[in-house]
Amino acid sequence: NAGVTQTPKFRVLKTGQSMTLLCAQDMNHEYMYWYRQDPGMGLRLIHYSVGEGTTAKGEVPDGYNVSRLKKQNFLLGLESAAPSQTSVYFCASSYATGLPTDTQYFGPGTRLTVL
Amino acid sequence: GQNIDQPTEMTATEGAIVQINCTYQTSGFNGLFWYQQHAGEAPTFLSYNVLDGLEEKGRFSSFLSRSKGYSYLLLKELQMKDSASYLCAVKAPPNSGYSTLTFGKGTMLLVSP
């Protein structure tokens, strides 16, 4: 049981390049989330998904797109990377019982630098 | 919207007790979570409170007062490995069936010998 995994772990992009971050979970969770974490800003929600084929915007969605074609995978895309997108990106997943105890489990993170 | 405040940094000595406070002002409330995050690692779940009162889990306890919009995380018998960032997060009530977490900026705790 690997939990939540993310690929890649590190990436350096030039401004204007595109890339896709992959998140996979093997816990059969309904909900999946993408966050970014910046110094002094805490974790901020980018997009989330409540099930296969369904996505929604979070607090800071601009410049990102997501897809959830399979229940276990959640992809985060940057179409035209900007230096402001330099950050650590975390994926998380949780059950969707509707109870307050739906704990989110986090992946190890992807450190992205945009030059 | 959600506004969550916690101290930026705290220091404590090994073996001591430390209390990390979190205050929140939210448009709705469906639970408060505490996560621990070591440098360079992912956040890991510590505790949650839904009702007022104290929840104890070994060396860690968490308290909630919904009327005051206040929570604290209490760490007893501090160990060097407790040096980490502690994140307070509030869960919003379901909106069209969806419920997300809003995180505070985290409190960096440094435990010294």
PDB file of C-alpha atoms in Angstrom:
ATOM      1  CA  ASN A   1       0.000   0.000   0.000  1.00  0.00           C
ATOM      2  CA  ALA A   2       1.939   3.026  -1.297  1.00  0.00           C
ATOM      3  CA  GLY A   3      -0.624   5.631  -0.204  1.00  0.00           C
ATOM      4  CA  VAL A   4      -0.307   8.832  -2.236  1.00  0.00           C
ATOM      5  CA  THR A   5       2.563   9.111  -4.702  1.00  0.00           C
ATOM      6  CA  GLN A   6       3.655  12.045  -6.860  1.00  0.00           C
ATOM      7  CA  THR A   7       5.860  12.270  -9.920  1.00  0.00           C
ATOM      8  CA  PRO A   8       8.216  13.914 -10.533  1.00  0.00           C
ATOM      9  CA  LYS A   9       9.855  14.850  -7.215  1.00  0.00           C
ATOM     10  CA  PHE A  10      11.791  17.774  -8.671  1.00  0.00           C
ATOM     11  CA  ARG A  11      11.527  19.763 -11.894  1.00  0.00           C
ATOM     12  CA  VAL A  12      13.055  22.886 -13.362  1.00  0.00           C
ATOM     13  CA  LEU A  13      11.182  24.645 -16.161  1.00  0.00           C
ATOM     14  CA  LYS A  14      11.833  27.697 -18.271  1.00  0.00           C
ATOM     15  CA  THR A  15       9.173  30.389 -18.479  1.00  0.00           C
ATOM     16  CA  GLY A  16       6.555  29.424 -21.043  1.00  0.00           C
ATOM     17  CA  GLN A  17       7.181  25.674 -20.914  1.00  0.00           C
ATOM     18  CA  SER A  18       4.427  23.254 -20.031  1.00  0.00           C
ATOM     19  CA  MET A  19       4.368  20.213 -17.799  1.00  0.00           C
ATOM     20  CA  THR A  20       2.062  17.784 -16.034  1.00  0.00           C
ATOM     21  CA  LEU A  21       2.349  16.621 -12.450  1.00  0.00           C
ATOM     22  CA  LEU A  22       0.933  13.185 -11.701  1.00  0.00           C
ATOM     23  CA  CYS A  23      -0.682  12.114  -8.448  1.00  0.00           C
ATOM     24  CA  ALA A  24      -1.732   8.527  -7.770  1.00  0.00           C
ATOM     25  CA  GLN A  25      -3.438   6.970  -4.753  1.00  0.00           C
ATOM     26  CA  ASP A  26      -4.194   3.343  -3.966  1.00  0.00           C
ATOM     27  CA  MET A  27      -6.611   3.875  -1.063  1.00  0.00           C
ATOM     28  CA  ASN A  28      -9.761   4.010  -3.201  1.00  0.00           C
ATOM     29  CA  HIS A  29     -10.398   7.581  -2.074  1.00  0.00           C
ATOM     30  CA  GLU A  30     -13.121   9.583  -3.799  1.00  0.00           C
ATOM     31  CA  TYR A  31     -11.655  13.033  -3.158  1.00  0.00           C
ATOM     32  CA  MET A  32      -8.326  14.270  -4.469  1.00  0.00           C
ATOM     33  CA  TYR A  33      -6.691  17.693  -4.092  1.00  0.00           C
ATOM     34  CA  TRP A  34      -3.808  19.755  -5.400  1.00  0.00           C
ATOM     35  CA  TYR A  35      -2.165  22.336  -3.112  1.00  0.00           C
ATOM     36  CA  ARG A  36       0.776  24.644  -3.443  1.00  0.00           C
ATOM     37  CA  GLN A  37       2.935  25.646  -0.489  1.00  0.00           C
ATOM     38  CA  ASP A  38       4.983  28.826  -0.484  1.00  0.00           C
ATOM     39  CA  PRO A  39       7.058  30.328   2.342  1.00  0.00           C
ATOM     40  CA  GLY A  40       4.869  32.453   4.591  1.00  0.00           C
ATOM     41  CA  MET A  41       1.710  31.517   2.699  1.00  0.00           C
ATOM     42  CA  GLY A  42       0.830  28.084   3.990  1.00  0.00           C
ATOM     43  CA  LEU A  43      -0.950  25.427   1.961  1.00  0.00           C
ATOM     44  CA  ARG A  44      -3.362  26.822  -0.622  1.00  0.00           C
ATOM     45  CA  LEU A  45      -5.858  24.737  -2.562  1.00  0.00           C
ATOM     46  CA  ILE A  46      -5.489  24.915  -6.359  1.00  0.00           C
ATOM     47  CA  HIS A  47      -8.099  22.454  -7.637  1.00  0.00           C
ATOM     48  CA  TYR A  48      -9.863  19.431  -6.275  1.00  0.00           C
ATOM     49  CA  SER A  49     -11.931  16.502  -7.488  1.00  0.00           C
ATOM     50  CA  VAL A  50     -14.839  14.743  -5.841  1.00  0.00           C
ATOM     51  CA  GLY A  51     -14.843  11.802  -8.200  1.00  0.00           C
ATOM     52  CA  GLU A  52     -13.778  10.451 -11.566  1.00  0.00           C
ATOM     53  CA  GLY A  53     -14.475  12.990 -14.293  1.00  0.00           C
ATOM     54  CA  THR A  54     -15.339  15.812 -11.857  1.00  0.00           C
ATOM     55  CA  THR A  55     -13.098  18.726 -10.892  1.00  0.00           C
ATOM     56  CA  ALA A  56     -13.576  22.075  -9.153  1.00  0.00           C
ATOM     57  CA  LYS A  57     -11.577  25.250  -8.545  1.00  0.00           C
ATOM     58  CA  GLY A  58      -9.950  25.983  -5.244  1.00  0.00           C
ATOM     59  CA  GLU A  59      -8.477  29.180  -3.843  1.00  0.00           C
ATOM     60  CA  VAL A  60      -5.722  29.748  -6.444  1.00  0.00           C
ATOM     61  CA  PRO A  61      -6.705  28.004  -9.720  1.00  0.00           C
ATOM     62  CA  ASP A  62      -5.384  30.516 -12.287  1.00  0.00           C
ATOM     63  CA  GLY A  63      -2.668  29.164 -14.569  1.00  0.00           C
ATOM     64  CA  TYR A  64      -3.448  25.516 -13.766  1.00  0.00           C
ATOM     65  CA  ASN A  65      -5.673  22.839 -15.249  1.00  0.00           C
ATOM     66  CA  VAL A  66      -6.542  19.418 -13.869  1.00  0.00           C
ATOM     67  CA  SER A  67      -8.015  16.143 -15.027  1.00  0.00           C
ATOM     68  CA  ARG A  68      -9.333  13.062 -13.238  1.00  0.00           C
ATOM     69  CA  LEU A  69      -9.848  10.430 -15.912  1.00  0.00           C
ATOM     70  CA  LYS A  70      -9.317   7.547 -13.493  1.00  0.00           C
ATOM     71  CA  LYS A  71     -10.352   7.415  -9.852  1.00  0.00           C
ATOM     72  CA  GLN A  72      -6.812   6.732  -8.669  1.00  0.00           C
ATOM     73  CA  ASN A  73      -5.082   9.491 -10.656  1.00  0.00           C
ATOM     74  CA  PHE A  74      -5.264  13.287 -10.516  1.00  0.00           C
ATOM     75  CA  LEU A  75      -3.184  15.318 -12.963  1.00  0.00           C
ATOM     76  CA  LEU A  76      -2.141  18.949 -12.563  1.00  0.00           C
ATOM     77  CA  GLY A  77      -1.097  20.793 -15.714  1.00  0.00           C
ATOM     78  CA  LEU A  78       0.777  24.022 -16.244  1.00  0.00           C
ATOM     79  CA  GLU A  79       0.240  25.160 -19.843  1.00  0.00           C
ATOM     80  CA  SER A  80       2.662  28.095 -19.812  1.00  0.00           C
ATOM     81  CA  ALA A  81       4.796  28.153 -16.687  1.00  0.00           C
ATOM     82  CA  ALA A  82       5.594  31.461 -14.962  1.00  0.00           C
ATOM     83  CA  PRO A  83       8.174  32.223 -12.241  1.00  0.00           C
ATOM     84  CA  SER A  84       5.257  32.893  -9.851  1.00  0.00           C
ATOM     85  CA  GLN A  85       4.459  29.182 -10.096  1.00  0.00           C
ATOM     86  CA  THR A  86       7.734  28.240  -8.430  1.00  0.00           C
ATOM     87  CA  SER A  87       6.524  26.328  -5.405  1.00  0.00           C
ATOM     88  CA  VAL A  88       6.190  22.967  -3.707  1.00  0.00           C
ATOM     89  CA  TYR A  89       3.094  21.141  -4.939  1.00  0.00           C
ATOM     90  CA  PHE A  90       1.313  18.614  -2.751  1.00  0.00           C
ATOM     91  CA  CYS A  91      -1.381  16.198  -3.755  1.00  0.00           C
ATOM     92  CA  ALA A  92      -3.771  14.771  -1.174  1.00  0.00           C
ATOM     93  CA  SER A  93      -6.697  12.364  -1.094  1.00  0.00           C
ATOM     94  CA  SER A  94      -9.504  11.498   1.300  1.00  0.00           C
ATOM     95  CA  TYR A  95     -12.658   9.494   1.719  1.00  0.00           C
ATOM     96  CA  ALA A  96     -15.948  11.229   1.007  1.00  0.00           C
ATOM     97  CA  THR A  97     -18.192  10.056   3.814  1.00  0.00           C
ATOM     98  CA  GLY A  98     -19.345  13.606   4.438  1.00  0.00           C
ATOM     99  CA  LEU A  99     -18.188  13.313   8.030  1.00  0.00           C
ATOM    100  CA  PRO A 100     -15.757  15.859   9.499  1.00  0.00           C
ATOM    101  CA  THR A 101     -13.308  13.008  10.037  1.00  0.00           C
ATOM    102  CA  ASP A 102     -12.465  12.600   6.347  1.00  0.00           C
ATOM    103  CA  THR A 103      -8.725  12.944   6.912  1.00  0.00           C
ATOM    104  CA  GLN A 104      -6.596  14.075   3.994  1.00  0.00           C
ATOM    105  CA  TYR A 105      -3.501  12.018   3.224  1.00  0.00           C
ATOM    106  CA  PHE A 106      -0.683  13.852   1.488  1.00  0.00           C
ATOM    107  CA  GLY A 107       1.853  12.813  -1.110  1.00  0.00           C
ATOM    108  CA  PRO A 108       5.585  13.604  -0.714  1.00  0.00           C
ATOM    109  CA  GLY A 109       5.434  16.755  -2.856  1.00  0.00           C
ATOM    110  CA  THR A 110       6.947  18.043  -6.098  1.00  0.00           C
ATOM    111  CA  ARG A 111       9.456  20.853  -5.944  1.00  0.00           C
ATOM    112  CA  LEU A 112       9.032  23.000  -9.077  1.00  0.00           C
ATOM    113  CA  THR A 113      11.285  25.860 -10.092  1.00  0.00           C
ATOM    114  CA  VAL A 114      10.392  28.106 -13.028  1.00  0.00           C
ATOM    115  CA  LEU A 115      13.262  30.195 -14.354  1.00  0.00           C
TER     116      LEU A 115
ATOM    117  CA  GLY B   1     -14.350  33.139   3.684  1.00  0.00           C
ATOM    118  CA  GLN B   2     -11.934  31.719   6.196  1.00  0.00           C
ATOM    119  CA  ASN B   3      -9.283  33.514   8.251  1.00  0.00           C
ATOM    120  CA  ILE B   4      -6.975  31.371  10.352  1.00  0.00           C
ATOM    121  CA  ASP B   5      -4.245  32.753  12.620  1.00  0.00           C
ATOM    122  CA  GLN B   6      -1.442  30.951  14.396  1.00  0.00           C
ATOM    123  CA  PRO B   7       1.950  32.122  15.665  1.00  0.00           C
ATOM    124  CA  THR B   8       4.753  31.992  13.129  1.00  0.00           C
ATOM    125  CA  GLU B   9       7.410  30.485  15.376  1.00  0.00           C
ATOM    126  CA  MET B  10       7.790  29.020  18.850  1.00  0.00           C
ATOM    127  CA  THR B  11      10.718  27.602  20.773  1.00  0.00           C
ATOM    128  CA  ALA B  12      10.722  25.152  23.650  1.00  0.00           C
ATOM    129  CA  THR B  13      13.060  22.874  25.559  1.00  0.00           C
ATOM    130  CA  GLU B  14      13.222  19.104  25.401  1.00  0.00           C
ATOM    131  CA  GLY B  15      10.970  17.545  28.035  1.00  0.00           C
ATOM    132  CA  ALA B  16       8.806  20.643  28.391  1.00  0.00           C
ATOM    133  CA  ILE B  17       5.171  21.301  27.434  1.00  0.00           C
ATOM    134  CA  VAL B  18       4.200  23.677  24.636  1.00  0.00           C
ATOM    135  CA  GLN B  19       0.815  25.011  23.540  1.00  0.00           C
ATOM    136  CA  ILE B  20       0.261  26.165  19.956  1.00  0.00           C
ATOM    137  CA  ASN B  21      -2.796  28.355  19.526  1.00  0.00           C
ATOM    138  CA  CYS B  22      -5.035  28.742  16.509  1.00  0.00           C
ATOM    139  CA  THR B  23      -7.857  31.230  16.095  1.00  0.00           C
ATOM    140  CA  TYR B  24     -10.267  31.205  13.203  1.00  0.00           C
ATOM    141  CA  GLN B  25     -13.027  33.333  11.716  1.00  0.00           C
ATOM    142  CA  THR B  26     -15.044  31.378   9.214  1.00  0.00           C
ATOM    143  CA  SER B  27     -18.331  31.552   7.374  1.00  0.00           C
ATOM    144  CA  GLY B  28     -19.015  27.977   8.442  1.00  0.00           C
ATOM    145  CA  PHE B  29     -17.412  25.239  10.499  1.00  0.00           C
ATOM    146  CA  ASN B  30     -17.344  21.474  10.172  1.00  0.00           C
ATOM    147  CA  GLY B  31     -14.242  20.479  12.117  1.00  0.00           C
ATOM    148  CA  LEU B  32     -10.711  21.597  12.965  1.00  0.00           C
ATOM    149  CA  PHE B  33      -7.631  19.574  12.065  1.00  0.00           C
ATOM    150  CA  TRP B  34      -4.001  19.675  13.149  1.00  0.00           C
ATOM    151  CA  TYR B  35      -1.213  18.438  10.913  1.00  0.00           C
ATOM    152  CA  GLN B  36       2.528  18.067  11.526  1.00  0.00           C
ATOM    153  CA  GLN B  37       5.023  18.809   8.779  1.00  0.00           C
ATOM    154  CA  HIS B  38       8.733  18.137   9.088  1.00  0.00           C
ATOM    155  CA  ALA B  39      11.042  20.177   6.864  1.00  0.00           C
ATOM    156  CA  GLY B  40      11.018  18.891   3.302  1.00  0.00           C
ATOM    157  CA  GLU B  41       8.272  16.368   3.986  1.00  0.00           C
ATOM    158  CA  ALA B  42       4.518  16.034   3.529  1.00  0.00           C
ATOM    159  CA  PRO B  43       2.008  17.087   6.199  1.00  0.00           C
ATOM    160  CA  THR B  44       0.776  14.210   8.343  1.00  0.00           C
ATOM    161  CA  PHE B  45      -2.485  14.132  10.272  1.00  0.00           C
ATOM    162  CA  LEU B  46      -2.283  14.594  14.067  1.00  0.00           C
ATOM    163  CA  SER B  47      -5.780  15.224  15.400  1.00  0.00           C
ATOM    164  CA  TYR B  48      -9.183  16.679  14.781  1.00  0.00           C
ATOM    165  CA  ASN B  49     -11.941  18.306  16.860  1.00  0.00           C
ATOM    166  CA  VAL B  50     -15.564  18.627  15.923  1.00  0.00           C
ATOM    167  CA  LEU B  51     -17.151  19.285  19.307  1.00  0.00           C
ATOM    168  CA  ASP B  52     -15.946  21.559  22.105  1.00  0.00           C
ATOM    169  CA  GLY B  53     -13.456  20.075  24.495  1.00  0.00           C
ATOM    170  CA  LEU B  54     -10.190  18.245  24.708  1.00  0.00           C
ATOM    171  CA  GLU B  55      -9.101  15.282  22.583  1.00  0.00           C
ATOM    172  CA  GLU B  56      -6.083  13.399  23.875  1.00  0.00           C
ATOM    173  CA  LYS B  57      -3.788  11.201  21.832  1.00  0.00           C
ATOM    174  CA  GLY B  58      -0.681  10.129  23.709  1.00  0.00           C
ATOM    175  CA  ARG B  59       1.671  13.089  24.106  1.00  0.00           C
ATOM    176  CA  PHE B  60      -0.535  15.252  21.884  1.00  0.00           C
ATOM    177  CA  SER B  61      -3.857  16.856  22.842  1.00  0.00           C
ATOM    178  CA  SER B  62      -6.078  19.258  20.957  1.00  0.00           C
ATOM    179  CA  PHE B  63      -8.737  21.580  22.357  1.00  0.00           C
ATOM    180  CA  LEU B  64     -11.611  23.354  20.639  1.00  0.00           C
ATOM    181  CA  SER B  65     -13.966  26.161  21.613  1.00  0.00           C
ATOM    182  CA  ARG B  66     -16.372  26.812  18.746  1.00  0.00           C
ATOM    183  CA  SER B  67     -17.976  29.836  20.416  1.00  0.00           C
ATOM    184  CA  LYS B  68     -14.577  31.522  20.711  1.00  0.00           C
ATOM    185  CA  GLY B  69     -13.238  30.345  17.336  1.00  0.00           C
ATOM    186  CA  TYR B  70     -10.225  28.962  19.174  1.00  0.00           C
ATOM    187  CA  SER B  71      -8.193  25.789  19.254  1.00  0.00           C
ATOM    188  CA  TYR B  72      -4.852  24.748  20.659  1.00  0.00           C
ATOM    189  CA  LEU B  73      -2.484  21.854  20.224  1.00  0.00           C
ATOM    190  CA  LEU B  74      -0.697  20.750  23.382  1.00  0.00           C
ATOM    191  CA  LEU B  75       2.534  18.791  23.105  1.00  0.00           C
ATOM    192  CA  LYS B  76       3.855  17.176  26.284  1.00  0.00           C
ATOM    193  CA  GLU B  77       7.271  15.687  27.096  1.00  0.00           C
ATOM    194  CA  LEU B  78       8.776  17.393  24.086  1.00  0.00           C
ATOM    195  CA  GLN B  79      11.332  15.472  22.056  1.00  0.00           C
ATOM    196  CA  MET B  80      13.840  16.743  19.512  1.00  0.00           C
ATOM    197  CA  LYS B  81      11.861  14.978  16.777  1.00  0.00           C
ATOM    198  CA  ASP B  82       8.876  17.254  17.556  1.00  0.00           C
ATOM    199  CA  SER B  83      10.730  20.111  15.838  1.00  0.00           C
ATOM    200  CA  ALA B  84       8.426  20.712  12.881  1.00  0.00           C
ATOM    201  CA  SER B  85       5.767  22.991  11.499  1.00  0.00           C
ATOM    202  CA  TYR B  86       2.266  22.531  12.932  1.00  0.00           C
ATOM    203  CA  LEU B  87      -0.632  23.393  10.650  1.00  0.00           C
ATOM    204  CA  CYS B  88      -4.109  24.290  11.822  1.00  0.00           C
ATOM    205  CA  ALA B  89      -6.874  23.684   9.262  1.00  0.00           C
ATOM    206  CA  VAL B  90     -10.601  24.380   9.314  1.00  0.00           C
ATOM    207  CA  LYS B  91     -13.099  22.287   7.389  1.00  0.00           C
ATOM    208  CA  ALA B  92     -15.950  24.175   5.782  1.00  0.00           C
ATOM    209  CA  PRO B  93     -19.460  22.785   5.745  1.00  0.00           C
ATOM    210  CA  PRO B  94     -20.320  20.924   2.558  1.00  0.00           C
ATOM    211  CA  ASN B  95     -21.042  23.265  -0.345  1.00  0.00           C
ATOM    212  CA  SER B  96     -23.128  21.437  -2.887  1.00  0.00           C
ATOM    213  CA  GLY B  97     -21.861  18.266  -1.257  1.00  0.00           C
ATOM    214  CA  TYR B  98     -18.188  19.269  -1.249  1.00  0.00           C
ATOM    215  CA  SER B  99     -16.161  20.147   1.816  1.00  0.00           C
ATOM    216  CA  THR B 100     -12.589  21.442   1.711  1.00  0.00           C
ATOM    217  CA  LEU B 101      -9.889  22.362   4.231  1.00  0.00           C
ATOM    218  CA  THR B 102      -8.451  25.849   4.667  1.00  0.00           C
ATOM    219  CA  PHE B 103      -5.003  25.876   6.251  1.00  0.00           C
ATOM    220  CA  GLY B 104      -3.341  28.424   8.474  1.00  0.00           C
ATOM    221  CA  LYS B 105       0.213  29.455   7.638  1.00  0.00           C
ATOM    222  CA  GLY B 106       1.678  27.058  10.182  1.00  0.00           C
ATOM    223  CA  THR B 107       3.695  27.412  13.389  1.00  0.00           C
ATOM    224  CA  MET B 108       7.355  26.427  13.237  1.00  0.00           C
ATOM    225  CA  LEU B 109       8.312  24.767  16.538  1.00  0.00           C
ATOM    226  CA  LEU B 110      11.973  24.442  17.440  1.00  0.00           C
ATOM    227  CA  VAL B 111      12.821  22.102  20.302  1.00  0.00           C
ATOM    228  CA  SER B 112      16.252  22.632  21.836  1.00  0.00           C
ATOM    229  CA  PRO B 113      18.216  20.320  24.158  1.00  0.00           C
TER     230      PRO B 113
END
